[in-house]
Short mmCIF file of C-alpha atoms in Angstrom, two decimals:
data_model
loop_
_atom_site.label_atom_id
_atom_site.label_comp_id
_atom_site.label_asym_id
_atom_site.label_seq_id
_atom_site.Cartn_x
_atom_site.Cartn_y
_atom_site.Cartn_z
CA MET A 944 27.25 -44.49 -34.16
CA SER A 945 29.00 -41.68 -32.24
CA ALA A 946 27.20 -40.33 -28.98
CA ALA A 947 27.01 -37.04 -30.79
CA ALA A 948 25.50 -38.47 -33.53
CA VAL A 949 22.95 -40.08 -31.19
CA GLY A 950 22.15 -36.88 -29.36
CA ILE A 951 21.40 -34.85 -33.11
CA LEU A 952 19.08 -37.89 -33.81
CA LYS A 953 17.20 -37.32 -30.62
CA ARG A 954 16.86 -33.86 -30.93
CA LEU A 955 15.68 -33.90 -34.84
CA LYS A 956 13.12 -36.49 -33.37
CA VAL A 957 12.13 -34.26 -30.47
CA ARG A 958 11.69 -31.41 -33.07
CA ARG A 959 9.44 -33.69 -35.60
CA GLN A 960 7.27 -34.49 -32.55
CA LYS A 961 6.74 -30.74 -31.81
CA GLN A 962 6.27 -29.79 -35.37
CA ARG A 963 3.40 -32.73 -35.77
CA THR A 964 1.80 -31.61 -32.69
CA VAL A 965 1.59 -27.91 -34.07
CA LEU A 966 0.35 -29.03 -37.47
CA ALA A 967 -2.64 -31.31 -35.87
CA MET A 968 -3.56 -28.42 -33.79
CA ARG A 969 -3.77 -26.30 -36.36
CA TRP A 970 -5.51 -28.85 -38.83
CA ARG A 971 -8.18 -29.42 -35.89
CA CYS A 972 -9.12 -25.77 -35.59
CA ALA A 973 -8.84 -25.35 -39.71
CA LYS A 974 -11.68 -28.00 -39.74
CA GLY A 975 -13.75 -26.61 -37.15
CA GLY A 976 -13.67 -23.24 -38.86
CA LYS A 977 -12.14 -21.60 -35.96
CA GLU A 978 -8.89 -19.67 -35.27
CA PHE A 979 -7.04 -21.11 -32.47
CA LYS A 980 -6.71 -17.23 -30.62
CA GLU A 981 -10.31 -17.85 -30.43
CA LEU A 982 -10.70 -21.21 -28.62
CA ASP A 983 -11.55 -21.48 -25.43
CA THR A 984 -8.18 -22.67 -24.04
CA PHE A 985 -5.91 -23.16 -20.87
CA TYR A 986 -2.94 -20.96 -22.34
CA ARG A 987 -5.76 -18.24 -23.45
CA ALA A 988 -6.89 -18.58 -19.86
CA ILE A 989 -3.94 -18.02 -17.80
CA ARG A 990 -1.94 -15.92 -20.40
CA PRO A 991 -2.81 -12.61 -18.41
CA TYR A 992 -1.50 -14.39 -14.99
CA LEU A 993 2.04 -15.11 -16.67
CA CYS A 994 2.18 -11.54 -17.84
CA VAL A 995 1.56 -10.16 -14.25
CA ALA A 996 3.74 -12.37 -12.80
CA GLN A 997 6.92 -11.57 -15.03
CA VAL A 998 6.51 -7.90 -13.57
CA PHE A 999 7.49 -9.79 -10.14
CA GLY A 1000 9.99 -12.12 -11.90
CA ILE A 1001 7.78 -15.09 -11.41
CA MET A 1002 7.55 -17.93 -14.35
CA PRO A 1003 10.45 -16.22 -16.43
CA LEU A 1004 9.26 -17.17 -19.85
CA SER A 1005 10.22 -15.33 -23.17
CA ASN A 1006 7.30 -14.02 -25.82
CA VAL A 1007 4.57 -14.27 -22.80
CA LEU A 1008 2.93 -11.75 -24.77
CA SER A 1009 2.53 -14.45 -28.01
CA ARG A 1010 -1.24 -15.86 -28.56
CA ASP A 1011 0.58 -18.83 -29.83
CA PRO A 1012 1.84 -21.36 -26.85
CA GLN A 1013 4.66 -22.87 -29.03
CA ASP A 1014 6.43 -19.44 -29.10
CA VAL A 1015 6.44 -18.95 -25.19
CA LYS A 1016 9.46 -20.81 -24.18
CA PHE A 1017 12.18 -20.58 -21.27
CA ARG A 1018 15.53 -18.99 -21.76
CA LEU A 1019 17.93 -18.49 -19.71
CA ARG A 1020 18.99 -15.28 -21.37
CA SER A 1021 16.04 -13.26 -21.04
CA ILE A 1022 14.41 -10.21 -19.74
CA GLY A 1023 12.31 -12.16 -17.56
CA MET A 1024 15.03 -14.33 -16.11
CA CYS A 1025 16.79 -10.83 -15.56
CA PHE A 1026 13.70 -9.99 -13.10
CA THR A 1027 13.99 -12.97 -11.52
CA GLY A 1028 17.81 -13.33 -10.96
CA LEU A 1029 17.04 -9.71 -9.48
CA PHE A 1030 14.70 -10.56 -6.99
CA LEU A 1031 16.21 -13.46 -5.91
CA LEU A 1032 19.36 -11.56 -4.83
CA LEU A 1033 17.51 -8.45 -3.33
CA GLY A 1034 15.35 -10.99 -1.56
CA GLY A 1035 18.10 -13.07 -0.68
CA ILE A 1036 19.87 -10.18 0.88
CA LYS A 1037 16.65 -9.19 2.69
CA THR A 1038 16.63 -12.90 3.88
CA LEU A 1039 20.35 -12.69 5.12
CA MET A 1040 19.86 -9.37 7.06
CA GLU A 1041 16.37 -10.77 8.85
CA ALA A 1042 18.08 -13.63 9.71
CA ASN A 1043 21.38 -12.16 11.18
CA ILE A 1044 18.87 -9.89 13.50
CA LEU A 1045 16.57 -13.03 14.73
CA VAL A 1046 20.08 -14.58 15.82
CA LYS A 1047 21.08 -11.20 17.73
CA THR A 1048 17.89 -10.97 19.56
CA GLY A 1049 16.69 -14.49 19.70
CA LEU A 1050 14.34 -16.60 17.79
CA ASN A 1051 10.66 -17.70 19.21
CA ALA A 1052 7.64 -18.89 17.54
CA LYS A 1053 6.37 -15.12 16.92
CA ASN A 1054 9.40 -13.21 15.56
CA MET A 1055 10.14 -15.87 13.07
CA MET A 1056 7.14 -15.19 11.06
CA ASN A 1057 9.06 -12.95 8.59
CA LEU A 1058 11.77 -15.36 8.57
CA VAL A 1059 9.82 -18.06 7.12
CA PHE A 1060 8.08 -15.84 4.64
CA LEU A 1061 11.20 -14.58 3.31
CA ILE A 1062 12.41 -18.45 2.85
CA VAL A 1063 9.58 -19.73 1.67
CA GLY A 1064 9.77 -16.43 -1.11
CA ILE A 1065 12.93 -17.66 -2.05
CA VAL A 1066 11.98 -21.50 -2.41
CA ASN A 1067 8.67 -20.48 -4.69
CA TRP A 1068 10.96 -18.47 -7.00
CA LEU A 1069 13.69 -21.46 -7.45
CA ASN A 1070 10.10 -23.64 -7.64
CA PHE A 1071 8.95 -21.32 -10.40
CA ILE A 1072 11.99 -21.40 -12.50
CA GLY A 1073 11.85 -25.32 -12.60
CA PHE A 1074 8.09 -25.02 -13.57
CA ALA A 1075 8.88 -22.68 -16.05
CA ARG A 1076 11.90 -24.59 -17.44
CA SER A 1077 9.23 -27.45 -18.04
CA TRP A 1078 6.46 -25.02 -19.70
CA PRO A 1079 6.68 -25.56 -23.18
CA LYS A 1080 6.89 -29.69 -22.71
CA LEU A 1081 3.52 -29.13 -20.61
CA ILE A 1082 1.69 -26.59 -22.60
CA LEU A 1083 1.66 -28.04 -26.16
CA PRO A 1084 0.19 -31.38 -25.40
CA TRP A 1085 -2.42 -29.03 -22.79
CA SER A 1086 -3.28 -26.87 -25.60
CA SER A 1087 -3.78 -30.08 -28.49
CA LEU A 1088 -6.13 -31.58 -25.74
CA ASP A 1089 -8.13 -28.26 -25.54
CA ILE A 1090 -8.33 -27.87 -29.27
CA LEU A 1091 -9.86 -31.71 -29.53
CA MET A 1092 -12.13 -31.24 -26.72
CA GLN A 1093 -13.53 -27.85 -28.29
CA PHE A 1094 -15.14 -29.31 -31.32
CA PRO A 1095 -17.67 -32.47 -31.27
CA PRO A 1096 -18.25 -34.93 -29.91
CA TYR A 1097 -17.48 -33.41 -26.83
CA ALA A 1098 -19.63 -30.56 -25.80
CA PRO A 1099 -19.08 -26.93 -25.07
CA CYS A 1100 -19.02 -25.64 -21.53
CA LYS A 1101 -21.63 -23.53 -19.72
CA HIS A 1102 -18.84 -20.97 -18.71
CA SER A 1103 -15.51 -20.36 -20.51
CA LEU A 1104 -12.49 -21.66 -18.80
CA ARG A 1105 -11.42 -17.81 -19.29
CA SER A 1106 -14.16 -16.63 -17.26
CA LYS A 1107 -13.93 -18.78 -14.28
CA LEU A 1108 -10.08 -18.12 -14.15
CA ARG A 1109 -10.76 -14.38 -14.22
CA LEU A 1110 -13.51 -14.43 -11.61
CA ILE A 1111 -11.02 -16.28 -9.40
CA GLY A 1112 -8.14 -14.43 -10.13
CA CYS A 1113 -10.09 -11.12 -9.22
CA VAL A 1114 -12.02 -11.89 -6.10
CA VAL A 1115 -8.82 -13.52 -4.33
CA GLY A 1116 -6.33 -11.11 -5.74
CA SER A 1117 -8.71 -8.20 -4.24
CA MET A 1118 -8.81 -9.99 -0.59
CA ALA A 1119 -5.03 -9.86 -0.85
CA VAL A 1120 -4.87 -6.59 -1.37
CA ALA A 1121 -7.46 -6.21 1.67
CA ASP A 1122 -5.51 -8.29 3.47
CA HIS A 1123 -1.69 -6.51 2.56
CA VAL A 1124 -3.55 -2.87 3.77
CA LEU A 1125 -4.54 -4.21 6.89
CA TYR A 1126 -1.34 -5.80 7.53
CA TYR A 1127 0.38 -2.07 7.61
CA ALA A 1128 -2.47 -0.61 9.45
CA SER A 1129 -2.09 -2.93 11.91
CA GLY A 1130 1.51 -2.74 12.03
CA TYR A 1131 1.39 1.19 12.35
CA TYR A 1132 -0.93 1.23 15.53
CA SER A 1133 0.95 -1.62 17.29
CA TYR A 1134 4.25 0.73 16.34
CA MET A 1135 2.09 3.18 17.74
CA HIS A 1136 1.35 1.92 21.11
CA ILE A 1137 5.30 0.70 21.64
CA PHE A 1138 6.10 4.49 20.56
CA HIS A 1139 3.62 6.18 23.16
CA CYS A 1140 5.24 3.91 26.26
CA GLN A 1141 8.69 4.68 25.36
CA THR A 1142 8.28 8.28 24.57
CA ASN A 1143 5.08 9.47 26.24
CA HIS A 1144 3.87 10.86 22.67
CA SER A 1145 0.72 9.56 21.11
CA ARG A 1146 1.46 10.59 17.97
CA VAL A 1147 4.09 8.92 15.71
CA SER A 1148 5.22 9.92 12.17
CA PHE A 1149 5.11 7.59 9.15
CA GLY A 1150 8.90 8.11 8.80
CA SER A 1151 9.49 6.74 12.11
CA PHE A 1152 7.24 3.67 11.15
CA VAL A 1153 8.46 3.36 8.05
CA GLU A 1154 12.16 3.36 9.77
CA LYS A 1155 11.04 0.51 12.35
CA GLU A 1156 9.42 -1.48 9.59
CA PHE A 1157 12.60 -2.01 7.19
CA SER A 1158 14.81 -1.29 9.93
CA ASP A 1159 17.04 -4.12 8.26
CA ILE A 1160 17.39 -2.64 5.08
CA PHE A 1161 18.38 0.81 6.76
CA GLU A 1162 21.23 -0.96 8.09
CA LEU A 1163 22.78 -1.07 4.81
CA LEU A 1164 21.29 1.64 2.75
CA PRO A 1165 20.77 5.42 3.94
CA HIS A 1166 17.14 6.49 4.78
CA ASN A 1167 15.65 7.96 1.60
CA MET A 1168 12.79 7.94 -0.95
CA PHE A 1169 15.16 4.57 -2.95
CA SER A 1170 15.40 2.99 0.11
CA ILE A 1171 11.22 3.39 1.04
CA PHE A 1172 10.39 2.35 -2.36
CA TYR A 1173 13.05 -0.69 -2.55
CA GLY A 1174 11.49 -1.99 0.93
CA PHE A 1175 8.08 -1.67 0.06
CA TRP A 1176 8.26 -3.10 -3.40
CA LEU A 1177 10.29 -6.00 -1.84
CA ASN A 1178 7.90 -6.66 0.45
CA VAL A 1179 4.79 -6.06 -2.00
CA ALA A 1180 6.95 -8.80 -4.16
CA PHE A 1181 7.26 -11.28 -1.78
CA THR A 1182 3.29 -11.11 -0.49
CA PHE A 1183 2.38 -11.76 -4.21
CA LEU A 1184 4.74 -14.45 -4.80
CA TRP A 1185 2.72 -16.22 -1.60
CA ASN A 1186 -0.76 -15.45 -3.06
CA PHE A 1187 0.25 -16.39 -6.87
CA MET A 1188 1.45 -19.76 -5.54
CA ASP A 1189 -2.07 -20.73 -4.20
CA ILE A 1190 -3.99 -18.88 -7.00
CA PHE A 1191 -1.93 -21.24 -9.54
CA ILE A 1192 -2.84 -24.19 -8.14
CA VAL A 1193 -6.46 -23.13 -8.18
CA LEU A 1194 -6.18 -22.14 -11.84
CA THR A 1195 -4.22 -24.98 -12.82
CA SER A 1196 -6.70 -27.53 -10.65
CA ILE A 1197 -9.85 -25.86 -13.04
CA GLY A 1198 -8.12 -25.89 -16.24
CA LEU A 1199 -7.49 -29.53 -15.67
CA ALA A 1200 -11.01 -30.49 -13.78
CA GLN A 1201 -12.97 -28.79 -16.81
CA ARG A 1202 -11.50 -30.84 -18.94
CA PHE A 1203 -12.54 -34.53 -17.21
CA GLN A 1204 -15.44 -32.97 -16.66
CA GLN A 1205 -16.01 -32.45 -20.41
CA PHE A 1206 -14.83 -36.03 -21.15
CA ALA A 1207 -17.39 -37.06 -18.37
CA ASP A 1208 -20.24 -35.28 -20.19
CA ARG A 1209 -19.37 -37.42 -23.54
CA ILE A 1210 -19.74 -40.63 -21.79
CA SER A 1211 -22.97 -39.73 -20.01
CA ALA A 1212 -24.29 -38.87 -23.46
CA LEU A 1213 -23.95 -42.45 -24.35
CA THR A 1214 -26.27 -44.20 -21.23
CA ASP A 1215 -28.75 -46.80 -22.77
CA ARG A 1216 -27.21 -46.38 -25.98
CA GLN A 1217 -25.40 -49.52 -27.76
CA VAL A 1218 -21.94 -48.23 -27.87
CA PRO A 1219 -19.43 -50.72 -30.51
CA ASP A 1220 -16.04 -51.66 -29.37
CA ALA A 1221 -14.33 -49.02 -31.83
CA LEU A 1222 -16.17 -46.04 -30.29
CA TRP A 1223 -15.27 -46.85 -26.91
CA TYR A 1224 -11.21 -47.30 -27.99
CA ASP A 1225 -11.53 -43.71 -29.15
CA ILE A 1226 -12.75 -42.71 -25.76
CA ARG A 1227 -10.23 -44.91 -24.13
CA ARG A 1228 -7.54 -43.21 -26.05
CA ASP A 1229 -9.01 -39.80 -25.21
CA HIS A 1230 -8.98 -40.61 -21.48
CA ILE A 1231 -5.09 -41.70 -21.77
CA ARG A 1232 -4.25 -38.49 -23.14
CA LEU A 1233 -5.90 -36.77 -20.27
CA CYS A 1234 -4.57 -39.09 -17.65
CA GLU A 1235 -1.11 -38.59 -19.08
CA LEU A 1236 -1.76 -34.59 -18.97
CA ALA A 1237 -2.49 -34.74 -15.58
CA SER A 1238 0.36 -36.76 -14.59
CA LEU A 1239 3.06 -34.44 -16.11
CA VAL A 1240 1.31 -31.67 -14.37
CA ASP A 1241 1.47 -33.34 -10.91
CA ALA A 1242 4.98 -33.87 -11.36
CA ARG A 1243 6.02 -30.64 -12.28
CA MET A 1244 3.98 -28.97 -9.60
CA SER A 1245 4.68 -31.29 -6.81
CA SER A 1246 7.09 -28.88 -5.09
CA ILE A 1247 4.85 -25.88 -5.46
CA VAL A 1248 2.26 -27.91 -4.05
CA SER A 1249 4.36 -29.13 -1.12
CA VAL A 1250 5.62 -25.68 -0.27
CA SER A 1251 1.95 -24.02 -0.68
CA CYS A 1252 0.57 -26.67 2.16
CA ALA A 1253 3.17 -26.56 4.62
CA ASN A 1254 3.33 -22.93 4.45
CA ASN A 1255 -0.37 -22.22 4.92
CA VAL A 1256 -0.37 -24.77 7.77
CA TYR A 1257 2.33 -22.83 9.39
CA VAL A 1258 1.00 -19.49 8.73
CA ILE A 1259 -2.67 -20.44 9.78
CA CYS A 1260 -1.14 -21.55 13.16
CA ASN A 1261 0.77 -18.54 13.52
CA GLN A 1262 -2.20 -16.25 13.01
CA ALA A 1263 -4.18 -18.17 15.28
CA LEU A 1264 -1.80 -17.99 18.04
CA ALA A 1265 -1.92 -14.06 17.68
CA ILE A 1266 -5.23 -14.04 17.92
CA PHE A 1267 -5.76 -16.17 20.77
CA THR A 1268 -3.49 -14.18 22.92
CA LYS A 1269 -3.92 -10.21 23.78
CA LEU A 1270 -3.97 -7.90 21.23
CA ARG A 1271 -3.96 -4.30 21.42
CA HIS A 1272 -5.99 -2.36 19.53
CA PRO A 1273 -9.26 -3.28 17.47
CA ILE A 1274 -7.43 -2.83 13.89
CA ASN A 1275 -4.88 -5.66 15.35
CA TYR A 1276 -8.16 -8.32 15.97
CA VAL A 1277 -9.41 -6.82 12.47
CA TYR A 1278 -6.26 -7.79 10.76
CA PHE A 1279 -5.62 -11.18 12.39
CA TRP A 1280 -9.19 -12.45 12.19
CA TYR A 1281 -9.40 -11.03 8.49
CA SER A 1282 -6.26 -12.44 7.66
CA LEU A 1283 -6.70 -16.05 9.61
CA LEU A 1284 -10.23 -16.21 7.49
CA PHE A 1285 -8.62 -15.63 4.35
CA LEU A 1286 -5.95 -18.02 4.53
CA LEU A 1287 -8.85 -20.76 5.37
CA ALA A 1288 -10.79 -19.45 2.31
CA ARG A 1289 -7.53 -19.93 0.34
CA THR A 1290 -6.29 -23.04 1.70
CA SER A 1291 -9.39 -24.69 1.27
CA LEU A 1292 -9.94 -23.45 -2.27
CA VAL A 1293 -6.75 -25.05 -3.18
CA PHE A 1294 -8.24 -27.98 -2.09
CA MET A 1295 -11.64 -28.43 -3.30
CA SER A 1296 -10.23 -26.85 -6.87
CA ALA A 1297 -7.76 -29.87 -6.89
CA SER A 1298 -10.03 -32.70 -5.55
CA LYS A 1299 -12.54 -31.49 -8.21
CA ILE A 1300 -10.07 -33.33 -10.78
CA HIS A 1301 -10.29 -36.47 -9.20
CA ASP A 1302 -14.16 -36.28 -9.01
CA ALA A 1303 -14.33 -35.70 -12.42
CA SER A 1304 -12.19 -38.42 -13.19
CA LEU A 1305 -14.56 -40.89 -11.73
CA LEU A 1306 -17.63 -39.76 -12.98
CA PRO A 1307 -17.68 -42.03 -16.25
CA LEU A 1308 -18.00 -45.13 -14.11
CA ARG A 1309 -21.52 -44.10 -13.18
CA THR A 1310 -22.36 -44.23 -17.08
CA LEU A 1311 -20.09 -47.74 -17.39
CA TYR A 1312 -21.74 -49.45 -14.19
CA LEU A 1313 -25.08 -49.19 -16.12
CA VAL A 1314 -24.01 -50.76 -19.34
CA PRO A 1315 -26.06 -54.20 -19.52
CA SER A 1316 -24.36 -57.50 -19.50
CA THR A 1317 -25.27 -58.12 -23.04
CA HIS A 1318 -23.18 -55.40 -23.92
CA TRP A 1319 -20.51 -55.49 -21.32
CA THR A 1320 -17.17 -56.29 -23.59
CA GLN A 1321 -13.42 -56.50 -23.31
CA GLU A 1322 -13.28 -52.79 -24.14
CA VAL A 1323 -15.57 -51.75 -21.75
CA GLN A 1324 -13.71 -53.77 -18.76
CA ARG A 1325 -10.70 -52.05 -19.88
CA PHE A 1326 -12.13 -48.98 -19.51
CA VAL A 1327 -13.23 -49.46 -16.09
CA SER A 1328 -9.87 -50.88 -15.32
CA GLN A 1329 -8.18 -48.07 -16.38
CA LEU A 1330 -10.61 -45.52 -14.36
CA THR A 1331 -10.28 -47.25 -11.19
CA ALA A 1332 -6.30 -48.28 -11.64
CA GLU A 1333 -4.57 -44.74 -10.81
CA PHE A 1334 -5.40 -41.47 -8.63
CA VAL A 1335 -5.88 -38.84 -11.06
CA GLY A 1336 -4.98 -35.25 -9.49
CA LEU A 1337 -2.38 -32.92 -7.71
CA SER A 1338 -0.28 -34.13 -4.72
CA GLY A 1339 2.55 -33.20 -3.32
CA TYR A 1340 5.30 -35.89 -4.46
CA ARG A 1341 2.81 -38.20 -4.27
CA LEU A 1342 2.98 -38.18 -0.44
CA PHE A 1343 -0.42 -36.88 0.09
CA TYR A 1344 -3.16 -35.96 -2.21
CA LEU A 1345 -5.11 -32.46 -2.76
CA THR A 1346 -8.64 -34.09 -1.72
CA ARG A 1347 -11.53 -33.06 0.54
CA LYS A 1348 -10.47 -35.81 2.82
CA SER A 1349 -6.91 -34.24 3.27
CA LEU A 1350 -8.84 -31.34 3.77
CA PHE A 1351 -10.34 -32.49 7.03
CA GLY A 1352 -7.42 -34.24 8.11
CA MET A 1353 -5.21 -31.05 7.92
CA MET A 1354 -7.98 -29.15 9.50
CA ALA A 1355 -7.75 -31.99 12.60
CA THR A 1356 -4.04 -31.47 12.71
CA LEU A 1357 -4.05 -27.74 13.17
CA VAL A 1358 -6.66 -27.96 15.77
CA THR A 1359 -4.56 -30.28 18.01
CA TYR A 1360 -1.09 -28.18 17.09
CA GLU A 1361 -2.95 -25.04 18.08
CA LEU A 1362 -4.01 -26.60 21.43
CA MET A 1363 -0.28 -27.21 22.18
CA LEU A 1364 1.04 -23.85 21.19
CA LEU A 1365 -1.43 -21.82 23.37
CA GLN A 1366 -0.64 -24.72 26.31
CA MET A 1367 2.99 -23.42 25.57
CA ASP A 1368 2.35 -19.62 25.20
CA ALA A 1369 0.25 -19.49 28.28
CA LYS A 1370 2.99 -20.88 30.32
CA ASN A 1371 5.49 -18.70 28.95
CA GLN A 1372 3.86 -15.61 29.84
CA LYS A 1373 3.00 -16.77 33.08
CA ALA A 1374 6.90 -16.91 33.70
CA GLY A 1375 7.45 -13.49 31.87
CA ASP A 1376 6.78 -10.01 32.86
CA PRO A 1377 3.27 -8.77 32.27
CA ASN A 1378 4.51 -5.41 30.72
CA LEU A 1379 1.61 -4.06 28.93
CA CYS A 1380 4.28 -1.62 26.95
CA ALA A 1381 6.26 -4.85 26.09
#
């Protein structure tokens, strides 16, 4: 058989598998007397965030407005991909211009923050393109499991997945907007201080601040409303992407953790009951599907998790270093303290949300260890071995795992690294010229 014929057979096999998955999903919905659009699925909960992300060129998916997950696909020739390409082009130009300015003026731990911010943004856009390519292969089995766990013997959750994700998005999003506004306020007052030292004028026009804030852009573009809008819009896009990276990890973790919690509740309901091996087999099969889904999500999100953790560690150190050095205005202290506390809270939320996946995956062991020896069968032993054999959760390429233990380890490393930076910065300040207008 030729290679072309083998390729055609493989594609037909994949298409048949997708068709069987969709038919099974619709059959379960019809059997439960519900429409798929009414079910509390992860796709239904995450869809509003995907729509907002499209505006900033993140997760370039086609038909993202559709309520049916099988309609949402990645297409290279699509409006979403055009948005992504536009942001990558504009962001790449801004990154190169920022790097050129820093090379001329000299790099140090403080002034390279903006360059790191831009580079991380470019890397994240590329990471989300890769994740969008695998989205159809991920959301169909996830939706199939969601439907399975909407009906007995699985009990419904006290709070819907949609309400949880909406609450997290609104709270973290509001705090991110406040952080962005404080950034501009702090920057304006800092520039006002420098302007007063250089010109002996106390008032600074908005145009002068904008010209300083987007000086790299005005090297290529004329000073007009379009250039100002372009500068603000690109800055907002990079800031949104930076926050969305962590929010997306949190939302995905909550979606997985809730399904593992439902599975654990089903096992808990069997306490002090004689369970036949056939039922243990069915339960174990559902657990395998859950673990396969978690493993698939972990494999696709490893790059996003790695960049998120590395970037958060760097920014926390940078913000803490700025706080412990002398600042000019009260608004500077307000911004840097708020930004640091917000970043610490967001990083902790990422680790705590992801750790719930692993915690919930081990909950069935409490019930299994209570099974009396007279009812301890080979199926029970297989299930226990299955639960303890492999780590279930999110990781950074399996180099580290998002757990509470990892969070405290990272905080200890941050304290040590920050003390080193403070010592180095103190030496630089002693060696430098103590000019208050610097």
